[in-house]
mmCIF file of C-alpha atoms in Angstrom:
data_model
loop_
_atom_site.group_PDB
_atom_site.id
_atom_site.type_symbol
_atom_site.label_atom_id
_atom_site.label_comp_id
_atom_site.label_asym_id
_atom_site.label_seq_id
_atom_site.Cartn_x
_atom_site.Cartn_y
_atom_site.Cartn_z
ATOM 1 C CA MET A 1 67.688 111.824 99.714
ATOM 2 C CA ASN A 2 70.525 110.184 97.770
ATOM 3 C CA GLU A 3 72.837 110.456 100.773
ATOM 4 C CA GLN A 4 70.180 108.781 102.942
ATOM 5 C CA LEU A 5 69.808 105.943 100.430
ATOM 6 C CA ASN A 6 73.556 105.405 100.288
ATOM 7 C CA THR A 7 73.704 105.313 104.054
ATOM 8 C CA PHE A 8 70.765 102.899 104.226
ATOM 9 C CA ILE A 9 72.446 100.522 101.783
ATOM 10 C CA GLN A 10 75.632 100.588 103.835
ATOM 11 C CA VAL A 11 73.761 100.000 107.081
ATOM 12 C CA VAL A 12 71.998 96.973 105.579
ATOM 13 C CA GLN A 13 75.257 95.550 104.226
ATOM 14 C CA SER A 14 77.170 96.222 107.478
ATOM 15 C CA GLY A 15 74.466 95.095 109.913
ATOM 16 C CA SER A 16 74.993 97.946 112.344
ATOM 17 C CA PHE A 17 75.241 101.717 112.560
ATOM 18 C CA SER A 18 78.763 101.662 113.948
ATOM 19 C CA LYS A 19 80.162 99.416 111.184
ATOM 20 C CA ALA A 20 78.382 101.488 108.539
ATOM 21 C CA ALA A 21 79.861 104.634 110.088
ATOM 22 C CA GLU A 22 83.365 103.186 109.768
ATOM 23 C CA LYS A 23 82.808 102.412 106.082
ATOM 24 C CA LEU A 24 81.335 105.871 105.413
ATOM 25 C CA PHE A 25 83.957 107.722 107.511
ATOM 26 C CA VAL A 26 81.292 109.468 109.603
ATOM 27 C CA SER A 27 80.090 109.130 113.196
ATOM 28 C CA PRO A 28 77.433 106.548 114.253
ATOM 29 C CA THR A 29 75.276 109.494 115.331
ATOM 30 C CA ALA A 30 75.383 110.888 111.806
ATOM 31 C CA VAL A 31 74.337 107.496 110.414
ATOM 32 C CA MET A 32 71.448 107.247 112.893
ATOM 33 C CA LYS A 33 70.308 110.763 111.986
ATOM 34 C CA GLN A 34 70.293 109.890 108.263
ATOM 35 C CA MET A 35 68.224 106.757 108.969
ATOM 36 C CA ASN A 36 65.753 108.723 111.108
ATOM 37 C CA LEU A 37 65.337 111.249 108.295
ATOM 38 C CA LEU A 38 64.854 108.476 105.725
ATOM 39 C CA GLU A 39 62.211 106.741 107.824
ATOM 40 C CA LYS A 40 60.468 110.089 108.327
ATOM 41 C CA HIS A 41 60.605 110.702 104.587
ATOM 42 C CA VAL A 42 59.103 107.319 103.637
ATOM 43 C CA GLY A 43 56.595 107.440 106.471
ATOM 44 C CA MET A 44 57.306 104.082 108.133
ATOM 45 C CA PRO A 45 60.033 102.279 110.065
ATOM 46 C CA LEU A 46 62.612 100.444 107.964
ATOM 47 C CA LEU A 47 64.976 99.237 110.683
ATOM 48 C CA ILE A 48 64.653 97.466 114.007
ATOM 49 C CA ARG A 49 67.353 98.666 116.405
ATOM 50 C CA THR A 50 68.757 95.998 118.741
ATOM 51 C CA ASN A 51 71.746 95.713 121.068
ATOM 52 C CA HIS A 52 73.353 93.399 118.532
ATOM 53 C CA GLY A 53 72.890 95.624 115.499
ATOM 54 C CA ILE A 54 69.973 96.226 113.174
ATOM 55 C CA GLU A 55 67.302 94.100 111.484
ATOM 56 C CA LEU A 56 65.060 95.037 108.626
ATOM 57 C CA THR A 57 61.335 95.467 109.074
ATOM 58 C CA LYS A 58 59.053 93.934 106.438
ATOM 59 C CA ALA A 59 58.902 97.360 104.781
ATOM 60 C CA GLY A 60 62.679 97.667 105.093
ATOM 61 C CA LYS A 61 63.236 94.361 103.302
ATOM 62 C CA SER A 62 61.025 95.509 100.448
ATOM 63 C CA PHE A 63 62.683 98.955 100.321
ATOM 64 C CA SER A 64 66.219 97.516 100.374
ATOM 65 C CA LYS A 65 65.569 95.674 97.099
ATOM 66 C CA ASP A 66 64.920 98.944 95.342
ATOM 67 C CA ALA A 67 67.363 101.257 97.146
ATOM 68 C CA ALA A 68 70.426 100.266 95.088
ATOM 69 C CA PHE A 69 68.419 100.675 91.870
ATOM 70 C CA MET A 70 67.275 104.151 92.940
ATOM 71 C CA VAL A 71 70.851 105.224 93.720
ATOM 72 C CA GLN A 72 72.097 103.881 90.389
ATOM 73 C CA TYR A 73 69.233 105.529 88.517
ATOM 74 C CA PHE A 74 69.974 108.815 90.282
ATOM 75 C CA GLN A 75 73.661 108.578 89.317
ATOM 76 C CA GLU A 76 72.740 107.827 85.725
ATOM 77 C CA ALA A 77 70.325 110.765 85.685
ATOM 78 C CA LEU A 78 73.118 113.033 86.955
ATOM 79 C CA LEU A 79 75.406 111.661 84.265
ATOM 80 C CA ARG A 80 72.838 112.325 81.537
ATOM 81 C CA MET A 81 72.305 115.847 82.867
ATOM 82 C CA ARG A 82 76.021 116.576 82.893
ATOM 83 C CA GLN A 83 76.470 115.112 79.436
ATOM 84 C CA SER A 84 73.681 117.350 78.198
ATOM 85 C CA ALA A 85 75.222 120.399 79.872
ATOM 86 C CA GLN A 86 78.684 119.540 78.548
ATOM 87 C CA SER A 87 77.810 118.294 75.101
ATOM 88 C CA ASN A 88 81.291 119.210 73.857
ATOM 89 C CA GLN A 89 82.809 116.645 76.212
ATOM 90 C CA LEU A 90 83.023 112.916 75.527
ATOM 91 C CA VAL A 91 82.297 111.062 78.763
ATOM 92 C CA ILE A 92 83.836 107.584 79.100
ATOM 93 C CA ARG A 93 82.248 105.525 81.883
ATOM 94 C CA VAL A 94 84.713 103.149 83.536
ATOM 95 C CA GLY A 95 83.357 100.503 85.892
ATOM 96 C CA THR A 96 85.394 99.676 88.984
ATOM 97 C CA SER A 97 85.169 97.269 91.923
ATOM 98 C CA MET A 98 87.499 95.610 94.420
ATOM 99 C CA LEU A 99 88.131 92.642 92.130
ATOM 100 C CA ASN A 100 88.075 94.669 88.921
ATOM 101 C CA PRO A 101 89.942 97.901 89.769
ATOM 102 C CA CYS A 102 90.261 100.473 87.025
ATOM 103 C CA LYS A 103 93.673 101.790 88.157
ATOM 104 C CA VAL A 104 95.498 100.113 85.251
ATOM 105 C CA LEU A 105 93.444 102.062 82.727
ATOM 106 C CA LEU A 106 93.594 105.321 84.664
ATOM 107 C CA ASP A 107 97.384 105.095 84.951
ATOM 108 C CA MET A 108 97.594 104.665 81.184
ATOM 109 C CA TRP A 109 95.164 107.450 80.472
ATOM 110 C CA ASN A 110 96.879 109.947 82.842
ATOM 111 C CA GLU A 111 99.977 109.713 80.642
ATOM 112 C CA VAL A 112 98.141 111.258 77.672
ATOM 113 C CA SER A 113 94.977 112.856 79.109
ATOM 114 C CA ASP A 114 96.296 116.412 78.589
ATOM 115 C CA GLN A 115 96.510 115.676 74.837
ATOM 116 C CA PHE A 116 92.799 114.767 74.669
ATOM 117 C CA PRO A 117 90.909 117.312 76.786
ATOM 118 C CA GLN A 118 87.656 116.431 75.043
ATOM 119 C CA PHE A 119 87.484 113.156 77.000
ATOM 120 C CA LYS A 120 86.292 112.985 80.565
ATOM 121 C CA ILE A 121 86.528 109.808 82.677
ATOM 122 C CA ASN A 122 83.565 108.968 84.875
ATOM 123 C CA ILE A 123 84.193 106.220 87.436
ATOM 124 C CA VAL A 124 81.141 104.009 88.093
ATOM 125 C CA HIS A 125 81.302 101.581 91.047
ATOM 126 C CA PHE A 126 79.764 98.128 90.901
ATOM 127 C CA GLU A 127 79.603 95.311 93.444
ATOM 128 C CA ASP A 128 81.586 92.088 93.281
ATOM 129 C CA ASP A 129 78.657 89.766 93.879
ATOM 130 C CA SER A 130 78.562 86.414 92.096
ATOM 131 C CA HIS A 131 74.772 86.702 91.742
ATOM 132 C CA THR A 132 74.835 90.089 90.006
ATOM 133 C CA LEU A 133 78.181 89.940 88.157
ATOM 134 C CA PRO A 134 76.739 88.021 85.151
ATOM 135 C CA THR A 135 74.252 90.853 84.668
ATOM 136 C CA THR A 136 77.034 93.397 85.069
ATOM 137 C CA TYR A 137 79.071 91.753 82.306
ATOM 138 C CA ARG A 138 76.030 91.401 80.057
ATOM 139 C CA THR A 139 75.228 95.101 80.354
ATOM 140 C CA ILE A 140 78.647 96.460 79.452
ATOM 141 C CA GLY A 141 77.831 99.338 77.156
ATOM 142 C CA LYS A 142 74.683 100.239 79.056
ATOM 143 C CA HIS A 143 76.039 101.328 82.455
ATOM 144 C CA TYR A 144 79.766 101.177 81.670
ATOM 145 C CA ASP A 145 81.830 101.700 78.570
ATOM 146 C CA PHE A 146 84.779 99.789 79.995
ATOM 147 C CA ILE A 147 85.591 97.400 82.804
ATOM 148 C CA VAL A 148 89.190 96.339 83.464
ATOM 149 C CA GLY A 149 89.507 92.741 84.509
ATOM 150 C CA PRO A 150 90.683 89.168 83.894
ATOM 151 C CA THR A 151 88.822 87.033 81.340
ATOM 152 C CA LEU A 152 87.712 84.317 83.735
ATOM 153 C CA THR A 153 84.781 83.175 81.653
ATOM 154 C CA GLU A 154 84.592 81.459 78.286
ATOM 155 C CA ASN A 155 81.196 82.990 77.535
ATOM 156 C CA TRP A 156 82.402 86.589 77.219
ATOM 157 C CA LYS A 157 82.326 86.656 73.391
ATOM 158 C CA GLU A 158 78.532 86.694 73.571
ATOM 159 C CA TYR A 159 78.432 89.896 75.648
ATOM 160 C CA PHE A 160 81.567 92.013 75.221
ATOM 161 C CA ARG A 161 84.932 92.335 73.505
ATOM 162 C CA VAL A 162 88.349 92.423 75.167
ATOM 163 C CA LEU A 163 91.415 94.505 74.387
ATOM 164 C CA GLU A 164 94.170 92.540 76.107
ATOM 165 C CA LEU A 165 96.549 94.597 78.233
ATOM 166 C CA GLY A 166 98.586 91.931 80.017
ATOM 167 C CA SER A 167 98.304 88.863 82.197
ATOM 168 C CA TYR A 168 97.977 87.907 85.871
ATOM 169 C CA ARG A 169 99.735 84.994 87.574
ATOM 170 C CA PHE A 170 97.979 82.446 89.776
ATOM 171 C CA CYS A 171 98.801 82.450 93.463
ATOM 172 C CA PHE A 172 97.528 80.869 96.681
ATOM 173 C CA ALA A 173 95.605 82.806 99.308
ATOM 174 C CA LEU A 174 95.314 81.553 102.881
ATOM 175 C CA SER A 175 94.573 82.729 106.395
ATOM 176 C CA ARG A 176 97.344 84.557 108.236
ATOM 177 C CA ASN A 177 96.998 81.830 110.887
ATOM 178 C CA HIS A 178 97.648 79.027 108.418
ATOM 179 C CA ARG A 179 100.760 76.904 108.888
ATOM 180 C CA LEU A 180 102.020 77.960 105.432
ATOM 181 C CA ALA A 181 101.332 81.687 105.863
ATOM 182 C CA SER A 182 104.980 82.617 106.522
ATOM 183 C CA LYS A 183 106.243 81.290 103.194
ATOM 184 C CA LYS A 184 107.528 83.761 100.611
ATOM 185 C CA THR A 185 106.694 81.429 97.733
ATOM 186 C CA MET A 186 104.738 78.173 97.648
ATOM 187 C CA SER A 187 105.319 74.989 95.751
ATOM 188 C CA VAL A 188 102.329 72.902 94.716
ATOM 189 C CA LYS A 189 103.787 70.136 96.891
ATOM 190 C CA ASP A 190 103.389 72.408 99.948
ATOM 191 C CA LEU A 191 99.661 71.834 99.548
ATOM 192 C CA TYR A 192 99.827 68.083 100.034
ATOM 193 C CA GLY A 193 97.199 67.164 102.625
ATOM 194 C CA GLU A 194 95.531 70.582 102.222
ATOM 195 C CA GLN A 195 92.163 71.474 100.733
ATOM 196 C CA LEU A 196 92.406 73.836 97.757
ATOM 197 C CA ALA A 197 89.331 75.827 96.720
ATOM 198 C CA VAL A 198 89.126 76.202 92.917
ATOM 199 C CA VAL A 199 86.566 78.768 91.784
ATOM 200 C CA ASN A 200 85.287 78.336 88.241
ATOM 201 C CA GLY A 201 81.715 79.483 87.776
ATOM 202 C CA GLY A 202 82.667 81.090 84.487
ATOM 203 C CA GLY A 203 83.892 77.959 82.753
ATOM 204 C CA SER A 204 87.472 79.219 82.413
ATOM 205 C CA ALA A 205 89.601 76.898 80.258
ATOM 206 C CA VAL A 206 92.748 77.986 82.130
ATOM 207 C CA ILE A 207 91.278 77.157 85.525
ATOM 208 C CA ASP A 208 90.035 73.809 84.145
ATOM 209 C CA GLU A 209 93.551 73.131 82.963
ATOM 210 C CA ILE A 210 95.013 73.948 86.398
ATOM 211 C CA ARG A 211 92.451 71.730 88.116
ATOM 212 C CA ASP A 212 93.180 68.803 85.768
ATOM 213 C CA PHE A 213 96.926 69.303 86.192
ATOM 214 C CA LEU A 214 96.643 69.146 89.987
ATOM 215 C CA ILE A 215 94.333 66.113 89.999
ATOM 216 C CA ARG A 216 96.574 64.228 87.575
ATOM 217 C CA ASN A 217 99.975 65.102 89.023
ATOM 218 C CA HIS A 218 99.243 65.986 92.668
ATOM 219 C CA PRO A 219 96.481 63.713 93.983
ATOM 220 C CA LYS A 220 97.515 64.453 97.586
ATOM 221 C CA ILE A 221 95.830 67.855 97.237
ATOM 222 C CA ARG A 222 92.109 67.767 97.963
ATOM 223 C CA ILE A 223 90.352 69.897 95.364
ATOM 224 C CA LYS A 224 87.204 71.716 96.446
ATOM 225 C CA ASP A 225 85.276 72.818 93.357
ATOM 226 C CA ILE A 226 83.333 76.060 93.749
ATOM 227 C CA PRO A 227 80.979 76.531 90.782
ATOM 228 C CA ARG A 228 80.527 80.303 91.096
ATOM 229 C CA LEU A 229 82.293 83.486 90.079
ATOM 230 C CA TYR A 230 84.971 85.093 92.229
ATOM 231 C CA ASP A 231 83.497 87.642 94.583
ATOM 232 C CA ILE A 232 84.294 89.062 98.029
ATOM 233 C CA ASP A 233 82.311 86.316 99.737
ATOM 234 C CA VAL A 234 84.688 83.705 98.295
ATOM 235 C CA PHE A 235 87.605 85.361 100.097
ATOM 236 C CA ASN A 236 85.586 85.691 103.323
ATOM 237 C CA ARG A 237 84.739 81.974 103.290
ATOM 238 C CA CYS A 238 88.351 81.076 102.574
ATOM 239 C CA GLU A 239 89.485 82.983 105.667
ATOM 240 C CA GLU A 240 86.736 81.518 107.858
ATOM 241 C CA SER A 241 87.184 77.880 106.738
ATOM 242 C CA GLY A 242 90.967 77.785 106.655
ATOM 243 C CA VAL A 243 91.084 76.331 103.130
ATOM 244 C CA VAL A 244 93.638 77.533 100.607
ATOM 245 C CA LEU A 245 92.245 79.512 97.671
ATOM 246 C CA LEU A 246 93.499 79.531 94.080
ATOM 247 C CA THR A 247 93.666 83.250 93.312
ATOM 248 C CA LEU A 248 95.456 85.914 91.228
ATOM 249 C CA ASP A 249 98.359 88.179 92.118
ATOM 250 C CA VAL A 250 96.269 91.297 91.403
ATOM 251 C CA TRP A 251 93.983 90.377 94.336
ATOM 252 C CA ALA A 252 96.792 90.209 96.905
ATOM 253 C CA ASP A 253 95.308 93.008 99.057
ATOM 254 C CA ILE A 254 91.633 92.087 98.786
ATOM 255 C CA HIS A 255 91.225 90.645 102.301
ATOM 256 C CA PRO A 256 93.284 91.934 105.267
ATOM 257 C CA SER A 257 93.170 88.553 107.036
ATOM 258 C CA LEU A 258 94.532 86.630 104.069
ATOM 259 C CA VAL A 259 98.036 86.426 102.683
ATOM 260 C CA THR A 260 98.557 85.879 98.962
ATOM 261 C CA ILE A 261 101.691 83.870 98.179
ATOM 262 C CA PRO A 262 103.255 83.429 94.713
ATOM 263 C CA SER A 263 103.120 79.837 93.441
ATOM 264 C CA ASP A 264 105.202 77.699 91.109
ATOM 265 C CA LEU A 265 102.144 77.157 88.932
ATOM 266 C CA ASP A 266 103.168 78.029 85.381
ATOM 267 C CA PHE A 267 99.771 79.414 84.399
ATOM 268 C CA THR A 268 98.577 82.932 83.656
ATOM 269 C CA ILE A 269 95.255 84.498 82.738
ATOM 270 C CA PRO A 270 94.929 87.505 80.402
ATOM 271 C CA TYR A 271 93.348 90.758 81.561
ATOM 272 C CA GLY A 272 92.268 93.746 79.591
ATOM 273 C CA LEU A 273 89.599 96.280 78.723
ATOM 274 C CA LEU A 274 86.131 94.763 78.509
ATOM 275 C CA TYR A 275 84.052 96.894 76.158
ATOM 276 C CA PRO A 276 80.723 96.623 74.261
ATOM 277 C CA LEU A 277 80.158 94.412 71.263
ATOM 278 C CA HIS A 278 78.923 97.477 69.407
ATOM 279 C CA PRO A 279 80.854 100.420 70.838
ATOM 280 C CA SER A 280 79.831 103.986 70.241
ATOM 281 C CA GLU A 281 81.966 106.329 68.172
ATOM 282 C CA ASP A 282 83.263 107.964 71.384
ATOM 283 C CA VAL A 283 84.291 104.581 72.791
ATOM 284 C CA ASN A 284 85.965 103.641 69.497
ATOM 285 C CA GLN A 285 87.982 106.859 69.549
ATOM 286 C CA PHE A 286 89.081 106.187 73.111
ATOM 287 C CA LEU A 287 90.024 102.614 72.209
ATOM 288 C CA GLU A 288 92.191 103.781 69.319
ATOM 289 C CA ILE A 289 94.124 106.046 71.688
ATOM 290 C CA ILE A 290 94.760 103.154 74.085
ATOM 291 C CA LYS A 291 95.798 100.878 71.201
ATOM 292 C CA GLU A 292 98.226 103.528 69.969
ATOM 293 C CA MET A 293 99.737 103.756 73.457
ATOM 294 C CA GLN A 294 100.168 99.971 73.491
ATOM 295 C CA SER A 295 101.957 99.984 70.149
ATOM 296 C CA GLN A 296 104.337 102.693 71.386
ATOM 297 C CA HIS A 297 105.149 100.778 74.564
ATOM 298 C CA SER A 298 105.665 97.422 72.856
#
């Protein structure tokens, strides 16, 4: 049933069986079979098959709202079961997404993991969606013990703490068809006459500073304010509209149709481990290990 739900979610997001099959690394026939089994299980049609893809039935629209919750609840139930069965292990849940990859933390942990066999890392995926990300950040400690990411909001102190690990530099992302796409580095003056999308739904002081700097010193750049959080849709719209996007070097490979070019902007944003305001004893132990590694590397 969980496999059917995962397949259904991917079909809805992709809009067709073939695209969902590509994402799931299975055949379109296998996807269709899973959907037929799901519809048989729930007792009513969820999808309308057309030559142009799929559409949701009224029941499908209702079901899609709960499918992701059911998958997450199932994963959490499995986690609780495994924790109960392995009570001697300390499970650390690390959230990961395309814009907040956990590789930095895993690379650090793999250096010392054999010294701390009592800890087990559990990777928990979450979606980069500007509508749901605020809830994701507010629930750090409930579904995830850590998320690795930049501090692009000034409101984080109300919801989580941050152990700083380093900093990211600001770059410019643009379509591969853009006139500036062949540049190895970009000066701010290269953007004269261009529209620059500046995303700042989190009230970042650094991004505000960059925006004010550009308006004050480079009025030939047309600033397009986007009052939302960075998510995958921001990169999609950038590619479709042809505007240049203020972005970070860590997101250089997010969108295959965009190139990310280093800039001469002398601004950085810190990134680190986002963890609960009131961490558990297990999380505190894990944090102390990471802090000790930092002190040894500094």
